[in-house]
Short mmCIF file of C-alpha atoms in Angstrom, two decimals:
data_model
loop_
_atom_site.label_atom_id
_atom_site.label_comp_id
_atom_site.label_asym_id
_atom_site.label_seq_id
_atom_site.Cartn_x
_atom_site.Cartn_y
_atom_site.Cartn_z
CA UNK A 1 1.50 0.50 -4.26
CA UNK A 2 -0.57 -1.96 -2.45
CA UNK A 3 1.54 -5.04 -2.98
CA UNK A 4 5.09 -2.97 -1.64
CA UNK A 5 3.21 -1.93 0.27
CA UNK A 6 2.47 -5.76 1.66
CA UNK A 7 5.73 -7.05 1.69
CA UNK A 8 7.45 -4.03 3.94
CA UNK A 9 4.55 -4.22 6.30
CA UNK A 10 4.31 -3.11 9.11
CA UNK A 11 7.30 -0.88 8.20
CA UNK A 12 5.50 2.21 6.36
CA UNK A 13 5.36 2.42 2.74
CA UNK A 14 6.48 6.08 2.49
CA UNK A 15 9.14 5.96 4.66
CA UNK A 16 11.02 3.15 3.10
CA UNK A 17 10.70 5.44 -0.01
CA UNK A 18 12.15 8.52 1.12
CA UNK A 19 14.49 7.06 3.68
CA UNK A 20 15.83 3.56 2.05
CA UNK A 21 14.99 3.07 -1.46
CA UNK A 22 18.42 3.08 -3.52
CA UNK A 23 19.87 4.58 -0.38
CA UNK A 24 19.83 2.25 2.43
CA UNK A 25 19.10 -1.20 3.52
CA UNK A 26 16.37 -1.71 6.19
CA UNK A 27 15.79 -5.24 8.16
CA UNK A 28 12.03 -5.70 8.83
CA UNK A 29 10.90 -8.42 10.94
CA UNK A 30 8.11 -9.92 10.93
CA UNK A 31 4.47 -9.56 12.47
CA UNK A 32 3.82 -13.38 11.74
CA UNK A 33 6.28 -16.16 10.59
CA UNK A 34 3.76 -17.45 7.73
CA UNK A 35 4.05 -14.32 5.67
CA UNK A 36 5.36 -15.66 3.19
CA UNK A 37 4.37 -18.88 3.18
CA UNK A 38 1.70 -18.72 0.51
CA UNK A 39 4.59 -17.92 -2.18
CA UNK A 40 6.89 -20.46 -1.99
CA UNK A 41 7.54 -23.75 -0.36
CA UNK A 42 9.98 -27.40 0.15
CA UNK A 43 7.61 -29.00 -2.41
CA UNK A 44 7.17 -26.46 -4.48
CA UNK A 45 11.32 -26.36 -4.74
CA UNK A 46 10.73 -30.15 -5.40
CA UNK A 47 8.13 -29.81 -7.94
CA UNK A 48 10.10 -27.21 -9.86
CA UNK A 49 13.22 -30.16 -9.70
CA UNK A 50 11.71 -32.68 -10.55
CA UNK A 51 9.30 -31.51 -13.48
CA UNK A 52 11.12 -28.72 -15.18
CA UNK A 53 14.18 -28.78 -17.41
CA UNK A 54 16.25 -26.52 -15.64
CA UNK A 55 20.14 -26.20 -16.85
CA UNK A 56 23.09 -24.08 -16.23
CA UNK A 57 23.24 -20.94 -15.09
CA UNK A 58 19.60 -20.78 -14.34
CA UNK A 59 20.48 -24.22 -12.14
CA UNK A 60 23.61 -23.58 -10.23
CA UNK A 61 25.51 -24.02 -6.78
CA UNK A 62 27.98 -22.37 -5.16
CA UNK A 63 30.04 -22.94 -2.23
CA UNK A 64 32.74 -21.36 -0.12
CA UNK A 65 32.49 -18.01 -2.23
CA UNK A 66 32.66 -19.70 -5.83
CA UNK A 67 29.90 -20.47 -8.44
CA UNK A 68 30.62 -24.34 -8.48
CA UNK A 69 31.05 -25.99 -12.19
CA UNK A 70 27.89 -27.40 -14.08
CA UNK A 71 26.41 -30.56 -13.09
CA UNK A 72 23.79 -32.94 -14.39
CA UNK A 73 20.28 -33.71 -12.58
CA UNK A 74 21.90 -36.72 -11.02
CA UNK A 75 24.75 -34.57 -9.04
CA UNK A 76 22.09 -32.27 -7.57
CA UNK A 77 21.28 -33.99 -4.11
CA UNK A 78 25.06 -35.13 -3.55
CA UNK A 79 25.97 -31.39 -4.30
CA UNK A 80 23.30 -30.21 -1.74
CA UNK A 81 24.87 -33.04 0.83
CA UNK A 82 28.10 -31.52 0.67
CA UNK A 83 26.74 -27.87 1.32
CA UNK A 84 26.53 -26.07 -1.88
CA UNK A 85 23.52 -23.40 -2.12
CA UNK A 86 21.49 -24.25 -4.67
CA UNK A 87 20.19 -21.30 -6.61
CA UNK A 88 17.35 -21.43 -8.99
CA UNK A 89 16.57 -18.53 -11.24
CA UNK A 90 13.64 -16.88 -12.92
CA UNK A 91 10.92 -19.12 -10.75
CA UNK A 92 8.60 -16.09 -11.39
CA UNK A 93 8.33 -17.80 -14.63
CA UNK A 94 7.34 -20.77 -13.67
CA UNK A 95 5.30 -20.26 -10.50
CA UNK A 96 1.82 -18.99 -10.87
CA UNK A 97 1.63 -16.69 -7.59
CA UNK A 98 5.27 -15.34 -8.21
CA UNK A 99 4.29 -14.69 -11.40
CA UNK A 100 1.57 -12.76 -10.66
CA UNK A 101 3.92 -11.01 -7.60
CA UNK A 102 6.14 -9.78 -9.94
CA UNK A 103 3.61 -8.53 -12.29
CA UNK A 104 2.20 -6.39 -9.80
CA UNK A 105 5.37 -5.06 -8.70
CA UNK A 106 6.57 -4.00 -11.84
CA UNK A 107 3.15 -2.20 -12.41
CA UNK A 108 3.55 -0.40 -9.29
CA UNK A 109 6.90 0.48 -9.70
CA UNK A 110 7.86 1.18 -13.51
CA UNK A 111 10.57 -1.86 -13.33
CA UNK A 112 10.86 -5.31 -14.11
CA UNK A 113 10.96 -7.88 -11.36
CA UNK A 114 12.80 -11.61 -11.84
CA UNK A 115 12.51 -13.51 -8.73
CA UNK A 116 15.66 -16.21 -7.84
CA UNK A 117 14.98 -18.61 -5.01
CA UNK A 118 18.46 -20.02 -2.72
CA UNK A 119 18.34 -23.04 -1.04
CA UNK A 120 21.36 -22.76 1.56
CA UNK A 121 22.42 -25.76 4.55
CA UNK A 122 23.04 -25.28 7.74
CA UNK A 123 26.70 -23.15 8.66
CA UNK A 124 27.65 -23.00 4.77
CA UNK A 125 27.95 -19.44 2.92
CA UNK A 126 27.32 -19.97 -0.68
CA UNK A 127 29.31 -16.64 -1.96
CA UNK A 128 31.28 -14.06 -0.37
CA UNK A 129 31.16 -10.68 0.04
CA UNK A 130 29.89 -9.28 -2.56
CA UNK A 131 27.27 -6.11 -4.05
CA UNK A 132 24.36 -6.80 -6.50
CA UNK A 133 23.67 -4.19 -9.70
CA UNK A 134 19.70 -4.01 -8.79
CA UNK A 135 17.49 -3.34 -5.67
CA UNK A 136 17.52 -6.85 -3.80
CA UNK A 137 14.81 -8.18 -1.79
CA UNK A 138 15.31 -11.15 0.36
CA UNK A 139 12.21 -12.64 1.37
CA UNK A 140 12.40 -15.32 4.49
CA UNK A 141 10.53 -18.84 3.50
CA UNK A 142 12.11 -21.67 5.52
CA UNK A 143 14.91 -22.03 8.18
CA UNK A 144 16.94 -19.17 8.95
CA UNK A 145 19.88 -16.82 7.56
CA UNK A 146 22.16 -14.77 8.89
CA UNK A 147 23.16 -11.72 7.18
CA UNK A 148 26.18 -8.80 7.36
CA UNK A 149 25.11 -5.82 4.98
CA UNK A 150 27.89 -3.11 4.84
CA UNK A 151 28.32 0.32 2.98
CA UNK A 152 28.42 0.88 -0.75
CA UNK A 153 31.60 1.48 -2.03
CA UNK A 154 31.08 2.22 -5.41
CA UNK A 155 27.94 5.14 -5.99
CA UNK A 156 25.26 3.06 -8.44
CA UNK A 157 26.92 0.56 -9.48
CA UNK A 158 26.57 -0.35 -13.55
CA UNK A 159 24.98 -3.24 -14.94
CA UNK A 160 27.48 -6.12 -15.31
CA UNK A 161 29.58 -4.17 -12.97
CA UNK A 162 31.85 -7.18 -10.99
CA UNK A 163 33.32 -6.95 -7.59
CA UNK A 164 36.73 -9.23 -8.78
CA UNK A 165 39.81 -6.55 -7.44
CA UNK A 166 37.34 -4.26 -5.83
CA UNK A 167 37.59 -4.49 -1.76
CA UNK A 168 34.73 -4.59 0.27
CA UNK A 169 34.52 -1.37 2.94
CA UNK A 170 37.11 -1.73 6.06
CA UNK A 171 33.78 -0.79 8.44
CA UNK A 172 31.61 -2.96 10.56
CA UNK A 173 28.29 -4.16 8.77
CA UNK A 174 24.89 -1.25 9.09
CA UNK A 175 23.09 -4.25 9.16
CA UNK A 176 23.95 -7.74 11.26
CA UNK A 177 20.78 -9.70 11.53
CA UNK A 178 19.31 -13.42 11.49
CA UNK A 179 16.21 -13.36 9.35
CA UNK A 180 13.48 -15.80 10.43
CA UNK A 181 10.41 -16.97 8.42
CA UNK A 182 8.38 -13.95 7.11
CA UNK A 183 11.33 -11.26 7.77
CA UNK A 184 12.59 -9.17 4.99
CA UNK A 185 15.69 -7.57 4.39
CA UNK A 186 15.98 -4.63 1.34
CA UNK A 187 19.34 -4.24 0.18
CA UNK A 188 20.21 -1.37 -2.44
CA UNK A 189 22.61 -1.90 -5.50
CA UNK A 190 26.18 -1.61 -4.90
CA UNK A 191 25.97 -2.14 -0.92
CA UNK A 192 28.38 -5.35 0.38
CA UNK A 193 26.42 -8.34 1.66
CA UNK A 194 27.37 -12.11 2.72
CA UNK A 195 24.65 -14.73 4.37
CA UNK A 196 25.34 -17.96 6.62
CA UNK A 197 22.78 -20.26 7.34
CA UNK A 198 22.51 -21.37 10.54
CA UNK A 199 21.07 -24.33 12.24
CA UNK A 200 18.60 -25.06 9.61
CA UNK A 201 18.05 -25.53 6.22
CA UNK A 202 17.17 -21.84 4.82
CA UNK A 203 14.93 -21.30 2.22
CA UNK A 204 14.21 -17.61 0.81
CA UNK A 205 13.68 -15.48 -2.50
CA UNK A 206 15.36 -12.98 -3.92
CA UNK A 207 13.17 -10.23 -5.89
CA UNK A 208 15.80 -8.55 -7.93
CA UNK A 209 14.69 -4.97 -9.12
CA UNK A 210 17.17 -3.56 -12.26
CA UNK A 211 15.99 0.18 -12.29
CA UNK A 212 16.41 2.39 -15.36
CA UNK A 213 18.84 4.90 -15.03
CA UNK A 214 19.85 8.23 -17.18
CA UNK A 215 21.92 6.01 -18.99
CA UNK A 216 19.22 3.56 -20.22
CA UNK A 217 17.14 6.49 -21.43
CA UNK A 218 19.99 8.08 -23.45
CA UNK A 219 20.09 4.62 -25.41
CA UNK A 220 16.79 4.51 -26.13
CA UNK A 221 17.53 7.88 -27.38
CA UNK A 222 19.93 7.22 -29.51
CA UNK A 223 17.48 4.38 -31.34
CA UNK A 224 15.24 6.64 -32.06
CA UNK A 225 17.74 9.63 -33.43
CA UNK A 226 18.42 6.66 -36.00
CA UNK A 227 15.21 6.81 -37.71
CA UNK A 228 16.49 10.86 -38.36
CA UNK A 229 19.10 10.63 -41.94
CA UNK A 230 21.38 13.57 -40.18
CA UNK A 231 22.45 10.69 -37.47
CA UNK A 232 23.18 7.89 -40.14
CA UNK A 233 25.07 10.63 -42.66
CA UNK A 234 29.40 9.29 -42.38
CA UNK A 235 30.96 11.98 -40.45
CA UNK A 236 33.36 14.37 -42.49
CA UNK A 237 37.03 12.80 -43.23
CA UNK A 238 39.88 14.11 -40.52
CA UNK A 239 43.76 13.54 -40.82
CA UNK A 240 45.91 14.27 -38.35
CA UNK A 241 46.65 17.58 -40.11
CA UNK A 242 43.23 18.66 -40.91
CA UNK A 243 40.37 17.94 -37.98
CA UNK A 244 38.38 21.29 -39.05
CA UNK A 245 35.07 19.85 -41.37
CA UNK A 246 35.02 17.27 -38.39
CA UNK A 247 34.85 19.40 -36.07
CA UNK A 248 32.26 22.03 -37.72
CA UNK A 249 30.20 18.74 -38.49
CA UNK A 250 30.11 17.99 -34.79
CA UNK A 251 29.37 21.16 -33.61
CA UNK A 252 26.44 21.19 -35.51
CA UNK A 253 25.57 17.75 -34.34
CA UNK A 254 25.61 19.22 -30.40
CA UNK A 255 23.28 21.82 -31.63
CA UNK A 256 21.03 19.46 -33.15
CA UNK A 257 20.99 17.34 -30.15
CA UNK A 258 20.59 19.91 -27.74
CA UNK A 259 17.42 21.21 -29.94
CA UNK A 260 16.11 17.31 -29.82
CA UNK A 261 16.45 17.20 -25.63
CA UNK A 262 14.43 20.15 -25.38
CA UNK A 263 11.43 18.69 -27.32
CA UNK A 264 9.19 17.09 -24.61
CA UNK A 265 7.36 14.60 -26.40
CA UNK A 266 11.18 12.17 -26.10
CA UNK A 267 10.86 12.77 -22.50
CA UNK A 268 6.98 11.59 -22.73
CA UNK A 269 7.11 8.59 -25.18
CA UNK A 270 9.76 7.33 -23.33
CA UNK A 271 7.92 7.32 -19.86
CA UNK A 272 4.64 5.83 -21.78
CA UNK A 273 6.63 3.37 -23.54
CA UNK A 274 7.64 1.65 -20.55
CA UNK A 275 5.11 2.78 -18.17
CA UNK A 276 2.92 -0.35 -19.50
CA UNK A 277 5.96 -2.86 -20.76
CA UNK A 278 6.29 -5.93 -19.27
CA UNK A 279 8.99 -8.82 -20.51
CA UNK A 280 5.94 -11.47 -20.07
CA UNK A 281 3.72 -12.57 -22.73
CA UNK A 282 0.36 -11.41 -21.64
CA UNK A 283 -1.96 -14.55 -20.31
CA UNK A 284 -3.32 -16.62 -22.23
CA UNK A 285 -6.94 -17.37 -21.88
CA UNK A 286 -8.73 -20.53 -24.12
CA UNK A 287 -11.04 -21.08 -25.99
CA UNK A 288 -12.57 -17.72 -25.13
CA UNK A 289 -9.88 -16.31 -26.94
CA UNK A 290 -9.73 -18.28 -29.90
CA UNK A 291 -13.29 -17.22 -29.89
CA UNK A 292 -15.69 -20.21 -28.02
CA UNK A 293 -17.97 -19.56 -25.24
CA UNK A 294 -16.75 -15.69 -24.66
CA UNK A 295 -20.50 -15.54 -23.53
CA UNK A 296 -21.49 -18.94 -22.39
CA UNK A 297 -23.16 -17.67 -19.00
CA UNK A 298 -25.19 -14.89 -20.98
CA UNK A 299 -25.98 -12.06 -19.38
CA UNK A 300 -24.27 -13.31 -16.11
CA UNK A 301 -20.97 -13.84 -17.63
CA UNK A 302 -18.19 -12.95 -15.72
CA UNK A 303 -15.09 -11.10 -16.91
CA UNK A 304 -11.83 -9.91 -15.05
CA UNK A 305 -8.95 -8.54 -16.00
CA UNK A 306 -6.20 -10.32 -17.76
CA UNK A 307 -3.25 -10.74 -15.95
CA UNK A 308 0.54 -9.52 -16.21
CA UNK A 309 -0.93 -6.67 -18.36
CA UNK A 310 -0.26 -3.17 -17.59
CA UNK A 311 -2.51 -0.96 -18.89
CA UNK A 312 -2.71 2.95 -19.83
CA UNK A 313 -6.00 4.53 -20.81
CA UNK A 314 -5.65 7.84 -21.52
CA UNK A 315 -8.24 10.25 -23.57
CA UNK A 316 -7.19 11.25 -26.85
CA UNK A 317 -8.95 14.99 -27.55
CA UNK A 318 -7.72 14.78 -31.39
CA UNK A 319 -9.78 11.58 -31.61
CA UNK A 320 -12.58 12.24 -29.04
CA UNK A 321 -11.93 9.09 -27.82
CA UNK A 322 -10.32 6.77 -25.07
CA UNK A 323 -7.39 4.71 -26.49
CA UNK A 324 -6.15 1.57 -24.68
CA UNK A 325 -2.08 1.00 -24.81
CA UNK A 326 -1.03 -1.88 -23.36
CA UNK A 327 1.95 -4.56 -24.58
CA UNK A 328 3.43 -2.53 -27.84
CA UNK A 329 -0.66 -2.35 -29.03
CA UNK A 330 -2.98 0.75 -28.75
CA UNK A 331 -7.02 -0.04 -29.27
CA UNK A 332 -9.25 2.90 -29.85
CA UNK A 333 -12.29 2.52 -27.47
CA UNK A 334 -15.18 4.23 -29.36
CA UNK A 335 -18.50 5.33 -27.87
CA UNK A 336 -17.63 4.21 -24.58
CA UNK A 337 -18.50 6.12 -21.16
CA UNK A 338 -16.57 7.24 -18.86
CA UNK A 339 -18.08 5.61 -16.15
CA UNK A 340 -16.73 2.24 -18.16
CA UNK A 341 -12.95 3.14 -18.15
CA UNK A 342 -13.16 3.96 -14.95
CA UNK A 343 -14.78 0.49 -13.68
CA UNK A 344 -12.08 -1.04 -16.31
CA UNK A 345 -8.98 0.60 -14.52
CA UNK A 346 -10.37 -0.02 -10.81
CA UNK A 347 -12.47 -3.16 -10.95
CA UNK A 348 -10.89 -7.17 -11.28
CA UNK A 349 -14.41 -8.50 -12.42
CA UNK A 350 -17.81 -7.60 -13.62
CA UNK A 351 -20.50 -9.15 -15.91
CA UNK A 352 -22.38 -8.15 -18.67
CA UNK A 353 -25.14 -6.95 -16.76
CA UNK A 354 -22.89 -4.42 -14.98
CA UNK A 355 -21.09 -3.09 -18.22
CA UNK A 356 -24.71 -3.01 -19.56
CA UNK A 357 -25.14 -0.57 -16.80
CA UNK A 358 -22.02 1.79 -17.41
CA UNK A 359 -23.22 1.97 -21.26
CA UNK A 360 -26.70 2.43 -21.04
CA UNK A 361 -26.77 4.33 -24.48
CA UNK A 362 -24.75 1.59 -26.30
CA UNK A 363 -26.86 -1.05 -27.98
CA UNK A 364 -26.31 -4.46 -26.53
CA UNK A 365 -25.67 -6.39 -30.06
CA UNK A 366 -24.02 -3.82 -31.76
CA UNK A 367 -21.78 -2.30 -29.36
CA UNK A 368 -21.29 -3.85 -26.04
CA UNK A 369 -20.70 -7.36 -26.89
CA UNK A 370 -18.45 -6.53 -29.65
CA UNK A 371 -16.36 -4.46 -27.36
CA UNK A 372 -16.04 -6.95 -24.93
CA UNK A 373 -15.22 -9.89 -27.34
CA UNK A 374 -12.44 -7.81 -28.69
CA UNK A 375 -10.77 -6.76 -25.21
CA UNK A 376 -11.25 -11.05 -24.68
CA UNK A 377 -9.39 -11.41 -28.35
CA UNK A 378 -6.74 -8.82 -27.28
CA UNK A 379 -6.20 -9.60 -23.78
CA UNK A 380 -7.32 -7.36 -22.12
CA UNK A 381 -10.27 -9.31 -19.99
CA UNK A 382 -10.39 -12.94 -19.51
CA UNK A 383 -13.32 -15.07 -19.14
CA UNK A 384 -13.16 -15.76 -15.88
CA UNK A 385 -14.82 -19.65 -16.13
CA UNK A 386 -15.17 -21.56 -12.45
CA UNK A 387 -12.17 -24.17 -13.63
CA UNK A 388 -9.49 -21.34 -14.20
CA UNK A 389 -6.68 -22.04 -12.05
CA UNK A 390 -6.42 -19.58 -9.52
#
């Protein structure tokens, strides 16, 4: 978990996940001020409003505790003038490095990532007191934010779950600190929270963490039981006088169910299935992948591995062979080494000359190159040419 592992520094990794992680929130200043600097910026806020299409609700302000009514383009600045946060969401979509943030934190921890970026003015407090259904992350850019953080109230707190008629806790806040640039505040789901600016503009992202709970994996379940006819047969008739063929019929269904749970190949495809899902399309890479200049350097050719891909190789003894899973696809890797999946899990580039070397019974024309060109065609590698943006 090198890139958690990043952003808590210098609080320890395994601490924050035994001691805070869905538990409690944890304040963590910082060791420099330009942290974060490299992720986000005033002109790249700028860039994203002046050169992207962005509309209502992932464009929106709020002020004095309410999510302010839609506005066009032209409103934005006078809405900023008279205080109103600006909020921005999904940037990780649009930003290269955030993109490639969240892609590593969802590899690292099993869950999708969408990163939101708030743009607050000095003294204002876009919403009120309120708790979040996901892990929050606020990350410190520009300016600086003061911030309450108070008890849950409600244990795990359901997706869509709202806060309207539901009282915040009577105590005083766990947490009561001013983050500065490069400081980062965790907040679990379902714990109270309000921020203030203060004398500056503030400028910080939000990673936003949705974790999978029993729940989730109970309707994934139930998808699958649908592909089985004795879930899709109608249920018996009832009447109010005569419940018993229902109720037989049910019975049966419990014991049916309770023989699926205890199969452990629902409790494995599940975990695989998701293991290596991610809710981006996997990078594109042209013209190598439409099949041009895959090896235009030769022998010195560099490749590296595609990004926002999560990848499972796993040895399949049916098979005898290593089978690649990655983005609802599964490649069969035939008459490849060991040595080679384990340079493709660990390594981000190598050349031809070097998977030359962790074949060396593999004939060059006939086996190696083809392999390559179809994890290039697939996705899996990238040409990594000297103009790719970086």
């Amino acid at each position: 978990m090198e890139t958690l592992a990043s952003l808590l520094s210098p609080y320890p990794l395994q601490e924050f996940l035994q001691e805070n992680w869905t538990q409690k929130g944890v304040f963590i200043p910082a060791e420099r001020r330009d942290k974060f600097a490299h992720l986000f910026s005033w002109q790249d806020l700028n860039y994203l409003l002046n050169f992207h299409n962005y509309t209502y609700p992932d464009l929106r302000f709020s002020q004095g505790g309410r999510v302010l009514s839609p506005c066009s383009a032209k409103d934005w600045v006078k809405r900023c003038q008279e205080g109103a946060t600006l909020i921005l969401n999904h940037v990780h979509q649009r930003v290269p490095v955030l993109a490639e943030l969240a892609a590593a934190l969802h590899r690292e921890v099993g869950h999708r990532v969408q990163v939101n970026t708030y743009c607050s003015w000095p003294s204002q407090q876009g919403f009120s007191c309120h708790y979040d259904t996901h892990e929050v992350f606020i990350l410190q850019i520009k300016g600086n934010k003061e911030w309450f953080v108070f008890e849950d109230t409600i244990k795990y707190p359901r997706k869509n779950a709202r806060t309207l008629g539901v009282e915040p806790p009577e105590s005083d806040p766990y947490i009561h600190e001013v983050l500065r640039p490069g400081d980062l505040l965790y907040i679990p789901r379902g714990h109270w929270h309000y921020a203030i600016a203060c004398d500056r503009p503030s400028l910080h992202l939000t990673l936003g963490i949705p974790g999978r709970t029993g729940v989730d994996w109970l309707r994934w379940l139930v998808g699958e039981l649908q592909n089985d006819p004795a879930w899709r047969e109608n249920l018996p008739l009832a009447t109010a006088e005569d419940t018993a063929a229902l109720e037989y019929h049910l019975h049966g269904l419990v014991d049916r169910l309770i023989d699926t749970l205890k199969q452990e190949k629902w409790v494995q495809k599940y975990a695989r299935s998701h293991s290596h899902r991610s809710d981006r399309v996997p990078e594109i890479s042209l013209p190598s992948q439409a099949g041009f200049d895959v090896f235009a350097d030769g022998f010195d050719t560099q490749f590296r591995r595609a990004k926002f891909q999560n990848l499972r190789i796993e040895w399949q003894p049916e098979t005898e062979q290593y089978q690649l899973a990655f983005a609802h696809k599964e490649i069969n890797l035939t008459n490849v080494t060991d040595r080679f999946v384990q340079n493709l899990r660990q390594r981000h580039q190598f050349t031809v000359w070097e998977a030359m070397d962790w074949l060396p019974e593999c004939d060059l024309e006939a086996d190696i190159l083809p392999l390559l060109w179809e994890l290039v065609r697939e996705g899996v590698l990238a040409v990594d040419s000297p103009d790719f943006p970086e």
